[in-house]
XYZ file of C-alpha atoms in Angstrom:
756
model
C 18.786 -5.666 17.623
C 19.644 -3.686 20.356
C 17.737 -2.568 22.580
C 19.286 1.080 22.808
C 18.182 1.500 18.670
C 15.017 3.132 18.714
C 12.824 3.039 15.512
C 13.301 5.819 12.644
C 11.826 7.455 10.454
C 14.327 7.758 7.306
C 13.943 6.844 4.276
C 13.394 3.868 2.188
C 15.556 2.065 0.300
C 14.046 -1.015 -1.859
C 16.828 -4.360 -2.846
C 16.406 -6.463 -6.365
C 16.705 -10.047 -3.909
C 16.780 -13.034 -5.866
C 17.998 -17.045 -5.174
C 14.490 -17.074 -2.866
C 12.138 -20.501 -3.252
C 9.527 -20.120 -1.507
C 7.240 -17.852 1.589
C 10.385 -18.820 5.027
C 13.117 -17.280 2.323
C 11.784 -14.090 2.152
C 10.583 -14.096 6.857
C 14.218 -15.089 6.432
C 15.735 -12.068 5.438
C 13.642 -10.161 6.696
C 13.868 -11.512 10.221
C 18.468 -10.575 8.761
C 17.369 -6.553 8.128
C 15.091 -6.500 10.566
C 18.786 -7.396 13.401
C 19.989 -4.982 12.511
C 19.936 -1.690 14.426
C 17.077 0.718 13.134
C 16.821 -1.554 9.961
C 13.339 -1.797 10.289
C 13.021 -4.051 7.036
C 9.341 -6.146 5.075
C 10.407 -8.556 2.212
C 7.862 -10.347 -0.480
C 8.138 -13.122 -2.029
C 6.304 -12.588 -4.803
C 7.983 -9.104 -6.039
C 11.177 -10.533 -4.926
C 12.142 -6.963 -3.067
C 12.891 -5.011 -0.231
C 11.401 -2.751 1.294
C 13.437 -1.047 3.849
C 13.509 2.281 6.503
C 17.296 2.805 7.097
C 19.017 5.954 9.409
C 19.563 8.850 7.317
C 22.908 8.104 5.998
C 22.352 4.398 6.033
C 24.820 2.811 3.787
C 22.806 0.378 1.686
C 25.233 -2.146 0.709
C 25.422 -3.308 4.878
C 22.305 -4.008 3.211
C 23.379 -5.929 0.336
C 25.859 -7.942 2.300
C 23.790 -9.047 5.259
C 21.423 -10.518 3.150
C 23.947 -12.029 0.870
C 25.515 -13.379 4.044
C 22.269 -15.382 4.976
C 23.273 -16.769 1.718
C 20.391 -15.299 -0.897
C 21.782 -12.530 -3.972
C 20.646 -8.634 -3.878
C 21.302 -5.493 -5.418
C 20.336 -2.284 -5.803
C 17.673 -0.843 -8.284
C 19.981 0.265 -11.983
C 17.716 2.638 -13.763
C 16.531 1.891 -16.886
C 17.335 4.271 -20.008
C 14.172 4.341 -21.444
C 14.913 4.515 -24.517
C 16.477 1.431 -24.583
C 14.205 0.045 -22.189
C 10.906 -2.176 -23.709
C 7.545 -2.984 -21.538
C 9.012 -7.363 -20.361
C 12.398 -6.004 -20.002
C 12.470 -5.982 -16.002
C 10.989 -9.133 -15.697
C 7.786 -9.404 -17.399
C 5.745 -12.142 -18.321
C 7.550 -11.413 -21.708
C 10.676 -10.325 -21.322
C 13.505 -12.639 -21.219
C 15.066 -13.463 -17.183
C 17.601 -15.810 -16.876
C 16.464 -17.047 -13.875
C 12.939 -18.066 -15.478
C 15.339 -18.998 -18.166
C 17.118 -21.292 -16.694
C 14.588 -23.105 -14.738
C 13.125 -23.514 -18.468
C 15.610 -25.090 -19.533
C 15.995 -26.924 -16.567
C 12.814 -28.345 -16.672
C 12.276 -28.605 -20.744
C 15.676 -30.837 -19.636
C 14.530 -33.154 -17.592
C 11.431 -33.912 -18.443
C 13.019 -35.824 -22.297
C 15.264 -37.682 -19.812
C 12.942 -38.608 -17.267
C 10.032 -39.981 -19.759
C 12.191 -42.668 -19.911
C 13.580 -43.610 -16.964
C 10.202 -43.927 -15.606
C 8.451 -46.071 -18.444
C 11.428 -48.458 -17.322
C 11.139 -48.797 -14.168
C 6.851 -49.283 -13.496
C 6.641 -51.718 -16.823
C 8.478 -54.776 -16.483
C 8.316 -55.518 -20.512
C 10.386 -52.094 -21.238
C 13.280 -53.753 -19.347
C 16.214 -54.899 -21.813
C 18.961 -55.698 -20.989
C 21.634 -53.507 -19.468
C 18.306 -50.649 -18.717
C 19.526 -50.219 -14.818
C 22.459 -48.372 -17.234
C 20.956 -46.844 -19.383
C 18.317 -44.951 -16.405
C 21.962 -43.796 -14.944
C 22.978 -42.282 -17.790
C 19.531 -40.240 -18.398
C 18.428 -40.503 -14.958
C 22.544 -38.280 -13.232
C 21.770 -35.323 -15.447
C 17.985 -34.436 -13.767
C 19.383 -34.678 -10.096
C 22.355 -33.606 -10.482
C 21.842 -30.975 -12.943
C 17.844 -30.134 -12.916
C 17.895 -29.829 -9.394
C 20.351 -28.284 -8.190
C 18.382 -25.087 -7.386
C 17.161 -27.069 -4.928
C 21.226 -28.624 -4.013
C 21.575 -25.113 -4.033
C 18.861 -23.908 -1.710
C 19.309 -27.315 0.200
C 23.002 -25.479 1.593
C 21.761 -22.031 2.086
C 19.278 -23.370 4.587
C 21.791 -25.682 6.229
C 24.565 -22.887 7.184
C 21.482 -21.429 8.287
C 20.216 -24.150 10.910
C 16.979 -24.869 8.930
C 14.844 -27.131 6.739
C 12.677 -26.674 4.329
C 11.218 -28.081 1.204
C 13.768 -27.776 -1.064
C 15.911 -30.026 1.804
C 14.412 -32.771 1.512
C 13.834 -32.701 -2.229
C 17.301 -32.176 -1.843
C 18.550 -35.315 0.810
C 16.003 -37.601 -1.693
C 17.223 -36.738 -4.036
C 20.093 -37.698 -3.440
C 19.794 -40.623 -1.326
C 18.131 -41.885 -4.829
C 21.137 -41.411 -6.680
C 24.459 -42.412 -4.261
C 22.074 -45.653 -3.093
C 21.389 -46.848 -6.955
C 24.944 -46.106 -8.063
C 25.928 -47.816 -4.749
C 23.516 -51.028 -6.018
C 24.960 -50.619 -9.447
C 28.679 -50.494 -8.587
C 28.687 -52.900 -5.725
C 25.752 -54.424 -5.668
C 23.913 -56.499 -7.536
C 22.111 -54.146 -9.296
C 24.037 -53.499 -12.271
C 24.129 -57.488 -13.179
C 23.133 -58.250 -16.914
C 19.769 -59.109 -17.202
C 18.585 -58.081 -13.387
C 14.885 -55.978 -13.894
C 12.649 -54.928 -11.311
C 10.354 -58.113 -9.638
C 6.821 -57.407 -8.174
C 7.445 -59.357 -4.865
C 4.318 -59.160 -2.405
C 6.595 -60.651 0.661
C 8.149 -57.989 2.854
C 11.191 -59.768 3.445
C 14.707 -57.745 5.618
C 17.323 -57.030 1.856
C 20.855 -55.743 1.668
C 18.954 -53.540 -0.583
C 21.667 -53.960 -2.741
C 19.650 -55.282 -6.029
C 17.676 -51.975 -5.599
C 17.776 -49.187 -7.775
C 15.392 -45.998 -7.247
C 16.273 -43.915 -9.934
C 13.228 -43.522 -11.160
C 11.951 -41.742 -8.096
C 15.610 -39.230 -8.087
C 14.816 -38.234 -10.942
C 10.820 -37.560 -11.840
C 10.308 -35.372 -8.283
C 12.975 -32.885 -10.002
C 10.970 -33.138 -12.529
C 7.607 -33.311 -10.902
C 9.140 -29.904 -9.345
C 10.463 -28.263 -11.716
C 7.823 -28.556 -13.769
C 5.353 -26.112 -10.439
C 8.082 -23.679 -9.686
C 8.076 -23.044 -13.573
C 4.709 -21.662 -12.738
C 5.110 -20.243 -9.481
C 7.983 -18.784 -10.851
C 6.541 -17.255 -13.753
C 3.346 -16.052 -11.994
C 6.209 -14.157 -9.896
C 7.335 -12.352 -13.757
C 4.170 -10.638 -13.361
C 3.680 -9.423 -10.607
C 5.309 -5.647 -12.221
C 2.527 -5.804 -14.853
C -0.130 -3.225 -13.823
C 3.025 -1.084 -13.101
C 4.000 -1.433 -16.594
C 0.630 -1.481 -18.471
C -0.641 1.676 -15.852
C 2.000 3.688 -17.144
C 2.485 3.430 -20.660
C -1.120 4.601 -19.875
C 0.295 8.010 -20.739
C 0.857 8.965 -23.677
C 4.145 9.119 -24.919
C 4.971 12.545 -27.448
C 2.309 15.809 -27.462
C 2.166 18.864 -28.893
C 4.175 21.472 -27.496
C 2.299 25.478 -28.053
C 6.784 27.775 -28.631
C 6.521 30.348 -29.455
C 2.993 30.080 -31.517
C 4.056 26.766 -33.465
C 3.378 23.003 -32.186
C 6.438 21.576 -31.392
C 6.585 17.330 -30.985
C 8.215 16.757 -28.230
C 8.907 13.346 -26.271
C 6.109 13.890 -23.024
C 8.522 12.608 -21.075
C 10.291 15.967 -21.925
C 7.133 18.770 -20.577
C 8.028 21.058 -17.954
C 4.708 22.069 -15.487
C 3.580 25.376 -17.288
C 4.297 24.532 -20.860
C 1.135 24.537 -23.267
C 0.662 21.551 -25.199
C -1.945 20.931 -28.083
C -4.637 17.615 -27.189
C -7.241 16.984 -30.164
C -10.013 14.872 -30.795
C -9.515 11.526 -29.287
C -6.187 12.066 -28.488
C -4.420 12.056 -24.895
C -4.143 13.880 -22.403
C -0.192 14.007 -21.901
C -0.605 15.835 -18.787
C -2.512 17.502 -15.815
C -3.404 20.715 -16.815
C -5.663 23.037 -17.001
C -7.312 24.431 -19.576
C -6.481 27.146 -21.590
C -8.973 27.644 -24.045
C -11.412 25.259 -25.771
C -13.867 23.179 -24.589
C -14.772 19.784 -24.699
C -16.023 16.760 -22.815
C -13.439 14.090 -21.058
C -13.989 11.203 -21.357
C -12.235 9.700 -17.167
C -13.148 6.571 -17.515
C -9.836 4.258 -18.639
C -9.480 5.913 -15.361
C -12.472 6.695 -12.403
C -13.926 3.714 -13.298
C -18.012 6.723 -14.049
C -18.250 6.109 -17.858
C -20.355 10.372 -17.656
C -18.426 11.962 -19.327
C -16.375 15.066 -17.887
C -17.443 18.698 -19.976
C -14.512 21.400 -19.712
C -13.921 24.502 -20.400
C -11.580 27.095 -19.966
C -9.596 26.513 -15.899
C -11.294 23.419 -15.981
C -8.268 21.290 -14.276
C -7.347 17.928 -16.563
C -6.256 14.974 -15.560
C -3.057 13.347 -17.843
C -4.414 10.012 -18.903
C -7.773 10.240 -19.702
C -9.319 10.998 -23.201
C -10.114 14.287 -24.962
C -13.938 13.077 -26.168
C -14.807 16.608 -28.124
C -13.018 19.295 -29.192
C -9.826 21.096 -29.600
C -7.726 21.818 -26.188
C -5.353 24.235 -24.802
C -3.637 23.244 -21.475
C -0.780 24.183 -19.101
C 0.823 21.031 -17.656
C 0.765 22.034 -13.859
C 2.125 18.420 -13.137
C 4.463 16.249 -14.909
C 6.674 12.736 -13.870
C 5.591 11.038 -10.632
C 3.562 14.500 -8.878
C 0.920 13.537 -11.909
C -2.281 11.352 -10.472
C -1.293 8.760 -12.865
C 1.764 8.559 -10.987
C 0.352 8.762 -7.152
C -1.861 5.940 -9.218
C 1.280 3.324 -9.454
C 3.222 4.413 -6.617
C -0.242 2.835 -4.107
C 0.571 0.099 -6.340
C 3.993 -0.954 -6.260
C 3.038 0.227 -2.220
C 0.169 -2.508 -2.248
C 1.793 -5.537 -3.522
C 4.820 -4.816 -2.233
C 2.480 -5.146 1.707
C -0.185 -7.904 1.457
C 1.198 -11.066 3.618
C 2.346 -13.271 1.941
C 0.238 -16.942 1.413
C 2.962 -19.424 3.808
C 3.136 -22.282 2.268
C 0.979 -25.593 3.218
C 4.681 -28.302 1.692
C 7.069 -25.402 3.686
C 5.153 -26.071 7.319
C 5.134 -28.862 7.019
C 8.620 -30.125 5.836
C 9.479 -28.037 8.834
C 8.551 -30.217 11.107
C 8.460 -33.673 8.543
C 12.621 -32.894 8.077
C 13.729 -32.152 10.343
C 11.809 -36.121 11.893
C 12.948 -38.223 8.935
C 16.618 -37.351 8.835
C 15.907 -38.551 12.869
C 14.639 -41.941 12.335
C 17.271 -42.305 9.317
C 20.112 -42.223 12.023
C 18.225 -43.740 14.759
C 17.653 -46.758 12.090
C 21.621 -46.891 11.727
C 21.498 -46.149 15.342
C 19.667 -49.358 16.182
C 21.182 -51.651 13.347
C 24.320 -51.248 13.517
C 23.294 -51.213 17.554
C 22.306 -54.403 16.515
C 25.475 -55.762 15.151
C 24.111 -56.115 11.418
C 26.598 -55.808 9.476
C 26.862 -51.587 7.208
C 25.690 -52.346 4.703
C 22.471 -53.375 6.071
C 22.529 -50.720 8.333
C 22.873 -48.024 6.316
C 20.021 -49.665 3.740
C 17.786 -49.042 6.430
C 18.332 -45.352 6.899
C 18.901 -45.191 2.752
C 16.076 -46.217 2.242
C 14.196 -44.458 5.157
C 15.546 -40.739 3.310
C 13.977 -43.021 -0.007
C 10.563 -43.905 0.853
C 10.233 -39.885 2.672
C 11.919 -38.264 -0.456
C 7.596 -37.033 -1.807
C 6.812 -38.145 -5.150
C 3.124 -37.151 -5.039
C 3.809 -34.073 -2.953
C 6.279 -32.938 -6.280
C 2.285 -33.757 -7.751
C -0.407 -32.386 -5.052
C -0.246 -28.742 -6.211
C 0.672 -28.677 -10.127
C -2.003 -30.823 -11.067
C -4.037 -29.718 -9.210
C -3.512 -26.160 -10.364
C -3.293 -27.135 -13.560
C -6.499 -29.114 -13.841
C -8.575 -26.056 -11.795
C -6.790 -23.555 -13.570
C -7.705 -25.729 -16.271
C -11.668 -25.927 -16.355
C -11.450 -22.261 -14.351
C -10.354 -20.956 -18.470
C -13.005 -22.488 -20.448
C -14.974 -21.461 -18.059
C -13.272 -18.115 -18.263
C -11.393 -17.380 -15.324
C -8.390 -16.691 -15.067
C -5.822 -17.434 -11.603
C -2.936 -15.540 -11.827
C -0.632 -18.366 -8.488
C -1.354 -21.124 -6.321
C -1.169 -18.690 -3.759
C -4.574 -17.502 -4.985
C -6.206 -21.038 -3.995
C -5.638 -19.753 0.419
C -7.195 -16.382 0.030
C -10.551 -17.197 -1.078
C -10.707 -19.521 1.291
C -10.447 -16.414 4.708
C -12.622 -14.173 2.694
C -15.818 -12.828 4.363
C -16.349 -9.384 2.284
C -16.582 -8.522 -0.934
C -15.957 -4.887 -2.325
C -17.539 -3.734 -5.739
C -16.979 -1.502 -7.235
C -20.466 0.312 -9.247
C -19.530 1.542 -12.453
C -18.297 -1.731 -15.111
C -18.714 -4.523 -12.363
C -22.012 -3.777 -11.226
C -23.696 -2.168 -13.995
C -22.019 -2.238 -17.571
C -20.325 1.393 -17.355
C -21.263 2.251 -20.710
C -23.643 5.050 -20.910
C -27.632 3.520 -23.205
C -30.433 5.476 -24.325
C -32.806 4.217 -21.202
C -35.843 6.001 -21.557
C -37.179 9.450 -24.528
C -39.924 10.951 -22.933
C -42.333 12.893 -25.184
C -44.032 16.380 -24.677
C -47.860 16.493 -24.588
C -49.085 15.814 -27.958
C -46.319 15.299 -29.364
C -44.952 12.036 -31.198
C -42.325 9.444 -30.099
C -40.902 8.209 -32.682
C -40.248 11.249 -34.023
C -39.173 12.858 -31.340
C -36.726 10.064 -31.231
C -35.309 10.319 -34.916
C -34.836 13.927 -34.713
C -32.915 13.740 -31.248
C -30.693 10.120 -33.195
C -29.719 11.721 -37.058
C -28.744 15.906 -35.574
C -26.269 13.740 -33.117
C -25.678 10.787 -34.746
C -23.037 13.782 -36.263
C -21.074 14.467 -32.404
C -18.651 12.690 -30.794
C -19.948 13.817 -28.105
C -20.605 9.633 -26.024
C -23.749 11.075 -24.682
C -24.785 11.706 -28.235
C -22.973 7.806 -29.571
C -25.550 6.153 -26.753
C -28.725 8.419 -28.254
C -27.641 7.231 -31.509
C -27.503 3.981 -31.208
C -30.407 3.635 -29.086
C -32.340 5.491 -30.794
C -31.551 3.778 -33.998
C -32.302 0.195 -32.473
C -35.561 1.445 -31.957
C -36.983 3.761 -34.880
C -34.997 1.923 -37.759
C -32.594 3.789 -40.206
C -32.013 7.662 -38.309
C -33.045 10.721 -41.179
C -29.492 12.819 -42.745
C -28.845 16.047 -41.725
C -28.872 19.015 -44.309
C -26.716 21.054 -41.402
C -25.434 20.581 -37.646
C -23.258 22.798 -35.414
C -22.439 21.948 -32.006
C -23.412 25.061 -29.942
C -20.091 25.291 -26.730
C -20.867 23.523 -23.477
C -25.019 23.512 -24.749
C -25.302 21.438 -27.117
C -25.480 21.014 -30.905
C -28.565 22.745 -34.000
C -29.450 21.967 -37.149
C -31.789 21.126 -40.086
C -33.215 17.931 -39.893
C -36.006 17.726 -43.221
C -36.221 20.313 -43.491
C -36.886 21.227 -39.662
C -34.299 23.159 -37.701
C -33.815 21.067 -34.566
C -32.069 21.698 -31.030
C -31.089 18.718 -28.688
C -28.254 19.724 -25.274
C -29.458 21.387 -22.094
C -32.638 22.936 -20.907
C -30.596 26.148 -21.336
C -29.944 25.345 -25.041
C -33.507 25.380 -25.670
C -34.415 28.370 -23.380
C -32.311 30.723 -26.001
C -34.596 29.503 -28.220
C -37.363 30.548 -26.472
C -38.083 26.428 -26.191
C -39.449 25.519 -22.844
C -40.623 22.076 -21.445
C -43.150 21.536 -19.312
C -43.472 20.630 -15.698
C -44.481 17.345 -16.070
C -41.908 16.676 -18.601
C -39.388 19.355 -15.640
C -40.689 17.125 -13.322
C -39.303 13.776 -14.690
C -36.214 15.672 -15.611
C -35.327 16.163 -11.912
C -36.857 12.688 -10.955
C -34.315 11.757 -13.039
C -30.947 13.917 -12.286
C -31.958 13.059 -8.677
C -31.498 9.224 -9.652
C -27.682 10.682 -10.769
C -29.283 9.883 -14.952
C -28.352 12.953 -17.974
C -30.350 14.238 -19.229
C -31.346 15.434 -22.828
C -33.810 18.485 -23.399
C -34.836 18.461 -27.712
C -37.393 20.672 -29.195
C -38.022 21.804 -32.553
C -40.799 23.868 -34.600
C -40.912 27.022 -31.744
C -41.157 23.324 -29.626
C -39.946 21.965 -27.012
C -40.840 18.202 -28.051
C -39.473 15.875 -24.836
C -36.410 15.185 -23.007
C -33.946 11.809 -23.606
C -32.004 9.739 -20.544
C -29.084 8.362 -20.605
C -27.559 6.397 -17.438
C -24.628 3.661 -16.856
C -27.202 0.527 -17.026
C -27.237 -1.696 -14.345
C -25.501 -4.979 -15.577
C -28.466 -8.414 -16.380
C -26.699 -11.117 -13.728
C -25.742 -8.566 -11.046
C -28.968 -10.004 -8.544
C -28.659 -13.722 -8.972
C -24.560 -13.519 -8.908
C -24.455 -10.816 -5.380
C -27.310 -13.797 -4.397
C -24.258 -16.017 -5.067
C -21.345 -14.471 -3.616
C -24.339 -14.246 0.105
C -24.701 -17.601 -0.251
C -20.959 -17.978 -0.358
C -21.415 -16.354 2.989
C -19.826 -12.890 0.943
C -20.723 -9.720 2.906
C -21.537 -7.603 0.019
C -20.012 -3.708 -0.514
C -20.734 -1.132 -3.098
C -18.251 1.429 -3.687
C -18.122 3.955 -5.232
C -18.228 7.509 -7.115
C -21.206 8.735 -7.087
C -23.447 10.533 -5.282
C -24.890 8.508 -2.313
C -29.316 8.508 -3.804
C -27.617 7.213 -6.995
C -25.098 4.141 -5.240
C -28.350 3.116 -2.670
C -31.014 2.985 -5.536
C -28.248 0.882 -7.506
C -27.653 -0.879 -4.240
C -31.206 -1.814 -3.818
C -31.460 -3.085 -7.703
C -28.940 -5.561 -6.793
C -29.559 -6.283 -3.328
C -25.879 -4.913 -1.500
C -27.348 -3.176 2.135
C -24.069 -1.822 2.340
C -22.889 0.880 0.471
C -19.385 3.390 0.790
C -19.720 5.894 -2.254
C -18.733 9.636 -3.195
C -14.784 7.462 -2.789
C -12.242 9.607 -4.758
C -10.918 8.011 -6.992
C -7.087 7.698 -5.309
C -9.521 6.889 -2.452
C -11.110 3.459 -2.314
C -6.857 1.755 -1.405
C -7.977 3.220 1.434
C -11.349 2.240 1.889
C -9.934 -1.374 1.575
C -7.270 -0.299 4.206
C -9.590 0.673 6.953
C -11.934 -2.605 6.385
C -8.803 -5.146 5.968
C -7.748 -2.507 10.088
C -11.409 -3.070 11.305
C -10.505 -7.160 10.762
C -12.578 -7.980 7.099
C -10.691 -10.320 4.571
C -11.400 -8.282 1.834
C -11.946 -9.446 -2.152
C -12.335 -6.187 -4.025
C -14.172 -6.226 -7.923
C -13.257 -3.530 -10.256
C -12.547 -2.970 -13.593
C -10.922 0.611 -14.196
C -7.523 1.974 -13.908
C -8.455 3.268 -10.700
C -8.965 0.221 -8.826
C -6.164 -0.835 -9.915
C -3.827 0.503 -6.490
C -7.377 -0.655 -4.108
C -7.444 -4.729 -6.564
C -2.958 -4.815 -5.092
C -4.238 -3.594 -1.629
C -7.288 -7.094 -1.154
C -6.145 -10.138 -0.058
C -8.144 -11.355 -2.794
C -8.443 -8.931 -6.273
C -10.938 -10.297 -8.684
C -10.560 -7.671 -11.879
C -14.258 -8.385 -14.392
C -12.215 -8.560 -18.269
C -13.713 -6.364 -20.161
C -12.025 -3.232 -17.640
C -8.476 -2.119 -18.197
C -5.323 -4.326 -19.047
C -3.854 -2.587 -14.696
C -7.326 -3.555 -13.440
C -6.156 -7.486 -14.739
C -2.494 -7.277 -13.555
C -3.172 -5.887 -10.541
C -5.567 -8.217 -9.629
C -5.265 -12.183 -8.377
C -8.326 -13.383 -10.094
C -9.105 -12.603 -14.010
C -13.184 -12.742 -14.857
C -12.765 -13.166 -19.014
C -16.655 -12.776 -19.056
C -17.910 -9.703 -17.861
C -20.206 -11.561 -16.117
C -20.146 -11.076 -12.445
C -22.228 -14.107 -11.769
C -18.326 -15.642 -12.527
C -17.073 -14.164 -9.293
C -18.891 -17.111 -7.232
C -17.500 -19.361 -10.034
C -14.372 -18.446 -9.031
C -14.639 -18.795 -5.722
C -16.170 -21.504 -5.738
C -13.641 -22.958 -8.258
C -10.576 -21.947 -5.575
C -11.754 -22.961 -3.136
C -12.446 -26.707 -4.679
C -8.843 -26.270 -6.339
C -7.856 -25.377 -2.329
C -9.084 -28.287 -0.691
C -7.591 -30.569 -3.079
C -4.463 -29.120 -3.414
C -4.853 -29.605 0.861
C -5.567 -33.460 0.284
C -2.795 -34.429 -2.307
C -0.819 -32.558 -0.301
C -2.168 -34.443 2.823
C -2.228 -37.867 1.485
C 1.980 -37.444 -0.635
C 2.978 -37.572 2.424
C 0.556 -40.294 4.553
C 1.697 -42.968 2.042
C 5.683 -42.105 2.385
C 5.052 -41.194 6.815
C 3.058 -44.757 6.558
C 6.522 -46.949 4.813
C 8.776 -45.049 7.309
C 8.526 -47.660 9.576
C 9.055 -50.589 7.189
C 11.887 -48.366 5.127
C 13.575 -48.198 9.179
C 13.016 -51.838 9.837
C 14.744 -53.213 6.197
C 11.795 -54.456 4.855
C 11.566 -52.156 1.872
C 11.929 -54.545 -1.748
C 11.340 -52.971 -5.472
C 7.962 -53.650 -5.153
C 6.760 -52.286 -2.298
C 8.766 -48.705 -2.581
C 7.587 -49.204 -6.506
C 3.951 -49.413 -5.015
C 3.933 -46.394 -2.356
C 5.578 -44.516 -4.952
C 2.489 -45.707 -7.645
C -0.344 -45.638 -5.499
C -0.008 -42.845 -3.687
C 1.024 -40.452 -7.528
C -2.307 -42.225 -8.393
C -3.968 -41.010 -6.251
C -2.747 -36.960 -6.228
C -3.575 -37.139 -9.777
C -7.259 -39.005 -10.048
C -7.933 -36.561 -7.016
C -7.409 -34.169 -9.203
C -8.735 -35.018 -11.896
C -11.786 -35.141 -10.353
C -11.190 -30.697 -10.370
C -12.722 -31.392 -14.606
C -15.744 -31.931 -12.895
C -16.893 -28.539 -11.963
C -20.005 -26.845 -12.573
C -20.842 -23.034 -12.805
C -23.855 -21.142 -11.992
C -24.053 -20.400 -14.671
C -26.257 -21.194 -17.207
């Protein structure tokens, strides 16, 4: 970039990138784009998108051309017709993605053709007359067609003067095929009745009797398997955004000339008045024009206590009307709503997340050039020593063949398969190999309070009767009355009362008092349940003792409902979100892993600190607005912390995406689950401890697999360079390294949970 061309803060352009096979591809594209004057780019390998800031008036096609010159595909996003676009049309888990479909076809075809090739090569009893020619017919399509993505990527790397795992895979599989063809047509390998003899002696050979088709086909099959599952995982990156946007209501009843007209939510305009009936979602952000109700905002805010709204109060789109009929005037629509802003936060967090550079690619950057240099050196040394060209070429090709890491193709997929399978048995879903690296580095765990540390559901936690009043009758009368209400707090009281006293009486009469509570007749007695002001309307007063208990409960963030009948206040019922029974044990487990827990909540400081003290958390960040949770995570990261976030609500999705490691409670919303890296299916916080332990164990297994996969091959390279490679040695090295990798991975099946 020219030193005189300052960076500008112009418009952002998003590019869809195709053809990337590893994180180094993203880095290469990023460097090329940043080399353009006035351009600042960030390329995300997982989402396959580039976010580019350009000067005013910059032609986006110049960016597309630059990416294509680098050897990859680029395109500007095409607007989708909302009437025809399906939820998975942009590459979701179930979408018809051409690249994923192509990988799947190559994988299936390669498995079908490769299995018999490997079986014939490793089991002498299956080596019938002309078996080697059958192997060629089966393996050639795999190495040419199945491995075509690797050959294409290797060619692109060659044009850029770089080498990655694709280069090594392409070279190794091609060398195995070409030498096998040479040995079959011009050597002695094609002789009828030829077998791969198991000789322990190492002696110089011209290699013309050896074929390596099982190596080329096997490597292709296993690497394709790993790439397919990785690609399928990547395609889910946009699922959080889709799930978030799909939370909103699809249709809305708008008031036009006094009549209700049903229209798509997308056609709403600012100032339109619309009707929200009990149980319906609020279509967009607005202000209540008429009506009173309780709004369940838990799916958006994560807080379990419903919000009472009346005329003039603001409401948020995608929340649920849990009470009466409301008329709302739209104040924000489309991209301006709180829901859309959260979707933007999730997208920004995913785009900006730092990618983990694959260990295999890092090693390949050094390993591939060294292998090529050794092969060329061996060729030159043999020719210089006066040996025939065939012998010299055999030694050089043998280096490439033995260096082609068959076990490397198994290293990540097998450990990931066993590790994720064991995790699934334990209720832990791991989304991809890049997640594992994050678990090792994490030092801070941020926990959302509601639905994570606590149950996230309102429950009756106490019933305090007035002096002289009967507590069981208090529960029976209040439970019967609240059982007729749709209010979330009423449902909690009715459920708790029924659990304690059994069947509730039948109501003779029932009425709701807007904003205050309910009243009715139970067993011939007039009963009132609700705010203290409702009882005051009936000249019923709480005693000083009960009033003090009410004040204490409310100071702890709990909801208190007063009950009275026959001209007297009879007591109070306390409703609250309860701490999960296993939360304390889970926090202790996280601390044993060397992690610092932080409680994050929108509740007031006093409530948050009480919950934190109960479960053993010292650090508390309270009174945080839903949209500001991502800022808290960013601030901790800026302070040098590597942050894991555990949450369950829609409002947690941006923070889960922003965090270095996102863990979603399986009992939470789909949005939180899709935005996370790990999902704890059982909703037990102790599963977070298991998830981090299992992820770290799986990562260490992958690393040991990678080490030994390279070590075995590297140790055999000098033997190959000296021309002492025979079929037995090659087969044994490949088989032993592969068996070690598989066996090492299978040890993960013995992983034990901390949950009894």
